[in-house]
Amino acid sequence: MTDEPLVRWDWIARNWANGGPTAISALLENHVVMAFLPVLFGLVVALPLGLACVRWRWLYQPTAALMNVTYSLPSLVLFSIFLSITGLTRSTVVIPLTFFALAVLIPAVVDGLASVPDAVRQSAVAMGFRPARRLLRVELPVAVPVVLAGLRVATVSSISLVSVGALIGQGGLGNLFIDGWQRQFYTPITVGIVLIVLLAVLADGLLVLAQRLLTPWSRARRTA
Amino acid sequence: MITFEDVTKRYRDGTVAVADLSLEVPTGAITVFVGPSGCGKTTSLRMINRMIDATSGRITLDGQDVREIDPPTLRRGIGYVIQQAGLFPHRKIVDNVATVPYLLGWSKRKARARAMDLLELVGLDPGLAGRYPFQLSGGQQQRVGVARALAADPPVLLMDEPFSAVDPIVRASLQDELLRLQSELRKTIVFVTHDIDEAVKLGDTVAVMRVGGRLAQMAGPATLLTEPADDFVREFLGRDRGIRRLSFISAKEVRLRPAPSDLATDEDGRPLGWRTANGLAAYGTFTPETDSLRAALDAALLSANGTAVAVDEEGRVRGVAGRDAIDELLAEYAPPASGGSGEGSSGDGSSEEAPA
Ligand SMILES: Nc1ncnc2c1ncn2[C@@H]1O[C@H](COP(=O)(O)OP(=O)(O)OP(=O)(O)O)[C@@H](O)[C@H]1O
Ligand SMILES: [Mg+2]
């Protein structure tokens, strides 16, 4: 076992796209889907919920508390809970991860809206914006940098957390860890780690790029 | 015209910010609300465009109760400028200025063209149009704020301490700019400040408010300076009221006499100094057409022999005025005998005595 190298290239070549469900490329695809769906669902739910928390302040404390408790649960516990409901499917991973994303994104939306300077909101009111238009045209756009910062955290942690799903056979690249562990074979483990890190770096980079494009007005201020 | 009729604002926590305020804001003039912090100036201003609703009483705009008008509609017809400018950070300058035209449904082209005109009107380089607010100085942002408020050409402009966050030099130039604009545009402006000098400089009418939102006095600046209604107003006006009042008297009426031969001039007739045994001595000039009596007095005080030199717009000598001539005018504009202000010119509010 001690002679086993970290990477056996021939194994990678043979298993990259062998057509089966355990091919590295298939696992990668699975991983991407299972990591991004929770972030997407999270964002879709966090926007209205965050807005509601801003509109009705009393909502925020209980919501934040609930989300924090969820976040503090080991992901495995959540997976087990959903295992009994959704079985050995992707949903058993995606649903808990959506809660984790929410725990980051709801505060991001709330903080983002709170980051809108009072003078900006006041002058929007004074110029005759009606509430809905003010929200869409002024408050949400100004909140974008803070929301995107939350989105980066949620995305990267989602990418890393998917691996835990391997324990129920739905872990994307995480399955490579189990495989490597069971066979005391390092190559799948190395491949899994490298791909997950690359995926995280790539996703984060894309979000940074999106931020640059979406908010040219905040770039200089951030670096100033 | 905007009228306040027994307007009271009581906040939910019981604070009475404005109490029984009744006043008229004349059309086409600048009315300044001035008073110490917390006296209810902002509250009064915001009741006009219904950012705050009065608890009782009514406010009318050209005879119509503002409460009968849908707030967003009302607000689109009233320009509003606030202290921190409040520009939209995510919009370019041109689009910031075009905000209300966009809200009113103008085409993008028309709104932007209008915005460009306004940038020029408020003295901004049109090259700034494509920038974002963070790329502008505080003074420039404030000008954009004024341009934005004027974009849809509203008849009424509300300004809440618009110039108090910029340094004194920029503030002075913004004030001059506002006066210049106003001489062209003749808007009905309500201007809020806690700076009495600014109030006196800008206001056609000045409403002095005291804490609790009560009107202490409303008058033209010259009247305010000579005839403060009570000790509170007197104290609030501060020092040198007598001298400051001279700013409101035109120097046109100063009786000039021909320049004496000891005033040396160059070949164009511009003054060089007073001839003395030791060479040329200091002189002070004023322009009767455009300057105030204060400037004339200042010119006399700056002259070695106490005689002010009157010059025309090109700086050529038109005559001179001795202190006697200035004194004559001072006497003519002396405060009325029963004006209720009996203290010396250095009055700092501590040496008030009843004016007999
Ligand atoms: N939303 C509010 N709720 C309760 N009290 C308020 C509220 N807004 C203002 N006040 C109080 O009403 C009074 C008048 O406030 P306002 O803002 O009109 O004063 P101001 O003259 O504009 O003061 P400043 O020069 O400091 O801006 C103050 O005592 C203030 O604390
Ligand atoms: Mg105020």
PDB file of N, CA and C in Angstrom, chain A residues 61-112:
ATOM      1  N   GLN A  61     -35.946  38.111  13.146  1.00  0.00           N
ATOM      2  CA  GLN A  61     -35.333  37.402  14.279  1.00  0.00           C
ATOM      3  C   GLN A  61     -35.639  35.900  14.254  1.00  0.00           C
ATOM      4  N   PRO A  62     -36.933  35.526  14.243  1.00  0.00           N
ATOM      5  CA  PRO A  62     -37.218  34.078  14.204  1.00  0.00           C
ATOM      6  C   PRO A  62     -36.659  33.388  12.957  1.00  0.00           C
ATOM      7  N   THR A  63     -36.727  34.046  11.814  1.00  0.00           N
ATOM      8  CA  THR A  63     -36.204  33.430  10.590  1.00  0.00           C
ATOM      9  C   THR A  63     -34.708  33.205  10.709  1.00  0.00           C
ATOM     10  N   ALA A  64     -34.002  34.234  11.152  1.00  0.00           N
ATOM     11  CA  ALA A  64     -32.550  34.122  11.287  1.00  0.00           C
ATOM     12  C   ALA A  64     -32.194  33.040  12.298  1.00  0.00           C
ATOM     13  N   ALA A  65     -32.964  32.976  13.401  1.00  0.00           N
ATOM     14  CA  ALA A  65     -32.681  31.976  14.431  1.00  0.00           C
ATOM     15  C   ALA A  65     -32.852  30.571  13.865  1.00  0.00           C
ATOM     16  N   LEU A  66     -33.959  30.365  13.155  1.00  0.00           N
ATOM     17  CA  LEU A  66     -34.234  29.058  12.563  1.00  0.00           C
ATOM     18  C   LEU A  66     -33.117  28.653  11.601  1.00  0.00           C
ATOM     19  N   MET A  67     -32.705  29.625  10.766  1.00  0.00           N
ATOM     20  CA  MET A  67     -31.669  29.347   9.779  1.00  0.00           C
ATOM     21  C   MET A  67     -30.338  29.017  10.451  1.00  0.00           C
ATOM     22  N   ASN A  68     -30.058  29.724  11.542  1.00  0.00           N
ATOM     23  CA  ASN A  68     -28.799  29.458  12.243  1.00  0.00           C
ATOM     24  C   ASN A  68     -28.782  28.062  12.851  1.00  0.00           C
ATOM     25  N   VAL A  69     -29.931  27.661  13.407  1.00  0.00           N
ATOM     26  CA  VAL A  69     -30.013  26.317  13.971  1.00  0.00           C
ATOM     27  C   VAL A  69     -29.772  25.287  12.863  1.00  0.00           C
ATOM     28  N   THR A  70     -30.435  25.493  11.736  1.00  0.00           N
ATOM     29  CA  THR A  70     -30.253  24.585  10.601  1.00  0.00           C
ATOM     30  C   THR A  70     -28.784  24.501  10.218  1.00  0.00           C
ATOM     31  N   TYR A  71     -28.174  25.687  10.161  1.00  0.00           N
ATOM     32  CA  TYR A  71     -26.790  25.758   9.716  1.00  0.00           C
ATOM     33  C   TYR A  71     -25.862  25.028  10.673  1.00  0.00           C
ATOM     34  N   SER A  72     -26.249  25.041  11.961  1.00  0.00           N
ATOM     35  CA  SER A  72     -25.367  24.428  12.953  1.00  0.00           C
ATOM     36  C   SER A  72     -25.503  22.906  12.961  1.00  0.00           C
ATOM     37  N   LEU A  73     -26.616  22.376  12.390  1.00  0.00           N
ATOM     38  CA  LEU A  73     -26.763  20.917  12.341  1.00  0.00           C
ATOM     39  C   LEU A  73     -25.713  20.336  11.397  1.00  0.00           C
ATOM     40  N   PRO A  74     -25.090  19.237  11.810  1.00  0.00           N
ATOM     41  CA  PRO A  74     -24.178  18.582  10.870  1.00  0.00           C
ATOM     42  C   PRO A  74     -24.978  18.185   9.629  1.00  0.00           C
ATOM     43  N   SER A  75     -24.375  18.380   8.464  1.00  0.00           N
ATOM     44  CA  SER A  75     -25.124  18.126   7.241  1.00  0.00           C
ATOM     45  C   SER A  75     -25.621  16.678   7.194  1.00  0.00           C
ATOM     46  N   LEU A  76     -24.839  15.806   7.783  1.00  0.00           N
ATOM     47  CA  LEU A  76     -25.211  14.393   7.754  1.00  0.00           C
ATOM     48  C   LEU A  76     -26.546  14.147   8.445  1.00  0.00           C
ATOM     49  N   VAL A  77     -26.771  14.890   9.546  1.00  0.00           N
ATOM     50  CA  VAL A  77     -28.026  14.730  10.275  1.00  0.00           C
ATOM     51  C   VAL A  77     -29.194  15.110   9.373  1.00  0.00           C
ATOM     52  N   LEU A  78     -29.032  16.250   8.668  1.00  0.00           N
ATOM     53  CA  LEU A  78     -30.106  16.689   7.783  1.00  0.00           C
ATOM     54  C   LEU A  78     -30.346  15.669   6.674  1.00  0.00           C
ATOM     55  N   PHE A  79     -29.235  15.141   6.135  1.00  0.00           N
ATOM     56  CA  PHE A  79     -29.368  14.146   5.082  1.00  0.00           C
ATOM     57  C   PHE A  79     -30.156  12.952   5.599  1.00  0.00           C
ATOM     58  N   SER A  80     -29.850  12.523   6.828  1.00  0.00           N
ATOM     59  CA  SER A  80     -30.543  11.349   7.374  1.00  0.00           C
ATOM     60  C   SER A  80     -32.029  11.628   7.521  1.00  0.00           C
ATOM     61  N   ILE A  81     -32.333  12.848   7.980  1.00  0.00           N
ATOM     62  CA  ILE A  81     -33.744  13.186   8.141  1.00  0.00           C
ATOM     63  C   ILE A  81     -34.468  13.062   6.802  1.00  0.00           C
ATOM     64  N   PHE A  82     -33.847  13.646   5.759  1.00  0.00           N
ATOM     65  CA  PHE A  82     -34.530  13.631   4.468  1.00  0.00           C
ATOM     66  C   PHE A  82     -34.466  12.269   3.793  1.00  0.00           C
ATOM     67  N   LEU A  83     -33.502  11.469   4.221  1.00  0.00           N
ATOM     68  CA  LEU A  83     -33.387  10.122   3.668  1.00  0.00           C
ATOM     69  C   LEU A  83     -34.690   9.362   3.874  1.00  0.00           C
ATOM     70  N   SER A  84     -35.296   9.579   5.082  1.00  0.00           N
ATOM     71  CA  SER A  84     -36.530   8.855   5.387  1.00  0.00           C
ATOM     72  C   SER A  84     -37.700   9.404   4.571  1.00  0.00           C
ATOM     73  N   ILE A  85     -37.558  10.605   4.022  1.00  0.00           N
ATOM     74  CA  ILE A  85     -38.670  11.177   3.246  1.00  0.00           C
ATOM     75  C   ILE A  85     -38.453  10.988   1.753  1.00  0.00           C
ATOM     76  N   THR A  86     -37.266  11.343   1.293  1.00  0.00           N
ATOM     77  CA  THR A  86     -37.045  11.343  -0.152  1.00  0.00           C
ATOM     78  C   THR A  86     -36.190  10.180  -0.640  1.00  0.00           C
ATOM     79  N   GLY A  87     -35.735   9.342   0.297  1.00  0.00           N
ATOM     80  CA  GLY A  87     -35.011   8.157  -0.118  1.00  0.00           C
ATOM     81  C   GLY A  87     -33.634   8.454  -0.707  1.00  0.00           C
ATOM     82  N   LEU A  88     -33.121   7.494  -1.445  1.00  0.00           N
ATOM     83  CA  LEU A  88     -31.763   7.631  -1.988  1.00  0.00           C
ATOM     84  C   LEU A  88     -31.770   8.418  -3.297  1.00  0.00           C
ATOM     85  N   THR A  89     -32.332   9.616  -3.267  1.00  0.00           N
ATOM     86  CA  THR A  89     -32.390  10.415  -4.484  1.00  0.00           C
ATOM     87  C   THR A  89     -31.565  11.684  -4.300  1.00  0.00           C
ATOM     88  N   ARG A  90     -31.420  12.407  -5.405  1.00  0.00           N
ATOM     89  CA  ARG A  90     -30.715  13.682  -5.342  1.00  0.00           C
ATOM     90  C   ARG A  90     -31.381  14.650  -4.364  1.00  0.00           C
ATOM     91  N   SER A  91     -32.714  14.590  -4.290  1.00  0.00           N
ATOM     92  CA  SER A  91     -33.446  15.515  -3.436  1.00  0.00           C
ATOM     93  C   SER A  91     -32.954  15.456  -1.995  1.00  0.00           C
ATOM     94  N   THR A  92     -32.557  14.292  -1.563  1.00  0.00           N
ATOM     95  CA  THR A  92     -32.106  14.124  -0.187  1.00  0.00           C
ATOM     96  C   THR A  92     -30.863  14.969   0.088  1.00  0.00           C
ATOM     97  N   VAL A  93     -30.117  15.273  -0.961  1.00  0.00           N
ATOM     98  CA  VAL A  93     -28.964  16.165  -0.805  1.00  0.00           C
ATOM     99  C   VAL A  93     -29.351  17.608  -1.118  1.00  0.00           C
ATOM    100  N   VAL A  94     -30.126  17.766  -2.188  1.00  0.00           N
ATOM    101  CA  VAL A  94     -30.442  19.123  -2.658  1.00  0.00           C
ATOM    102  C   VAL A  94     -31.286  19.894  -1.634  1.00  0.00           C
ATOM    103  N   ILE A  95     -32.255  19.229  -1.027  1.00  0.00           N
ATOM    104  CA  ILE A  95     -33.131  19.953  -0.095  1.00  0.00           C
ATOM    105  C   ILE A  95     -32.365  20.475   1.129  1.00  0.00           C
ATOM    106  N   PRO A  96     -31.591  19.606   1.808  1.00  0.00           N
ATOM    107  CA  PRO A  96     -30.821  20.153   2.948  1.00  0.00           C
ATOM    108  C   PRO A  96     -29.854  21.259   2.510  1.00  0.00           C
ATOM    109  N   LEU A  97     -29.219  21.074   1.366  1.00  0.00           N
ATOM    110  CA  LEU A  97     -28.265  22.099   0.921  1.00  0.00           C
ATOM    111  C   LEU A  97     -28.988  23.416   0.625  1.00  0.00           C
ATOM    112  N   THR A  98     -30.250  23.308   0.194  1.00  0.00           N
ATOM    113  CA  THR A  98     -31.024  24.525  -0.031  1.00  0.00           C
ATOM    114  C   THR A  98     -31.191  25.282   1.289  1.00  0.00           C
ATOM    115  N   PHE A  99     -31.420  24.536   2.367  1.00  0.00           N
ATOM    116  CA  PHE A  99     -31.534  25.196   3.671  1.00  0.00           C
ATOM    117  C   PHE A  99     -30.226  25.889   4.057  1.00  0.00           C
ATOM    118  N   PHE A 100     -29.106  25.199   3.777  1.00  0.00           N
ATOM    119  CA  PHE A 100     -27.810  25.828   4.085  1.00  0.00           C
ATOM    120  C   PHE A 100     -27.639  27.110   3.275  1.00  0.00           C
ATOM    121  N   ALA A 101     -28.022  27.046   2.002  1.00  0.00           N
ATOM    122  CA  ALA A 101     -27.898  28.245   1.156  1.00  0.00           C
ATOM    123  C   ALA A 101     -28.781  29.365   1.694  1.00  0.00           C
ATOM    124  N   LEU A 102     -29.984  28.987   2.116  1.00  0.00           N
ATOM    125  CA  LEU A 102     -30.901  29.985   2.658  1.00  0.00           C
ATOM    126  C   LEU A 102     -30.310  30.679   3.885  1.00  0.00           C
ATOM    127  N   ALA A 103     -29.626  29.871   4.709  1.00  0.00           N
ATOM    128  CA  ALA A 103     -29.062  30.426   5.937  1.00  0.00           C
ATOM    129  C   ALA A 103     -28.052  31.523   5.620  1.00  0.00           C
ATOM    130  N   VAL A 104     -27.433  31.450   4.458  1.00  0.00           N
ATOM    131  CA  VAL A 104     -26.482  32.492   4.057  1.00  0.00           C
ATOM    132  C   VAL A 104     -27.192  33.597   3.270  1.00  0.00           C
ATOM    133  N   LEU A 105     -28.122  33.186   2.409  1.00  0.00           N
ATOM    134  CA  LEU A 105     -28.702  34.153   1.461  1.00  0.00           C
ATOM    135  C   LEU A 105     -29.756  35.075   2.066  1.00  0.00           C
ATOM    136  N   ILE A 106     -30.541  34.567   3.010  1.00  0.00           N
ATOM    137  CA  ILE A 106     -31.549  35.463   3.602  1.00  0.00           C
ATOM    138  C   ILE A 106     -30.871  36.648   4.300  1.00  0.00           C
ATOM    139  N   PRO A 107     -29.876  36.368   5.161  1.00  0.00           N
ATOM    140  CA  PRO A 107     -29.184  37.532   5.758  1.00  0.00           C
ATOM    141  C   PRO A 107     -28.529  38.414   4.703  1.00  0.00           C
ATOM    142  N   ALA A 108     -28.048  37.808   3.607  1.00  0.00           N
ATOM    143  CA  ALA A 108     -27.405  38.623   2.570  1.00  0.00           C
ATOM    144  C   ALA A 108     -28.410  39.579   1.933  1.00  0.00           C
ATOM    145  N   VAL A 109     -29.619  39.076   1.690  1.00  0.00           N
ATOM    146  CA  VAL A 109     -30.643  39.948   1.100  1.00  0.00           C
ATOM    147  C   VAL A 109     -31.032  41.050   2.100  1.00  0.00           C
ATOM    148  N   VAL A 110     -31.210  40.640   3.354  1.00  0.00           N
ATOM    149  CA  VAL A 110     -31.597  41.625   4.374  1.00  0.00           C
ATOM    150  C   VAL A 110     -30.482  42.676   4.554  1.00  0.00           C
ATOM    151  N   ASP A 111     -29.246  42.196   4.668  1.00  0.00           N
ATOM    152  CA  ASP A 111     -28.121  43.138   4.826  1.00  0.00           C
ATOM    153  C   ASP A 111     -27.960  44.004   3.582  1.00  0.00           C
ATOM    154  N   GLY A 112     -28.186  43.394   2.435  1.00  0.00           N
ATOM    155  CA  GLY A 112     -28.058  44.137   1.184  1.00  0.00           C
ATOM    156  C   GLY A 112     -29.034  45.305   1.150  1.00  0.00           C
TER     157      GLY A 112
END
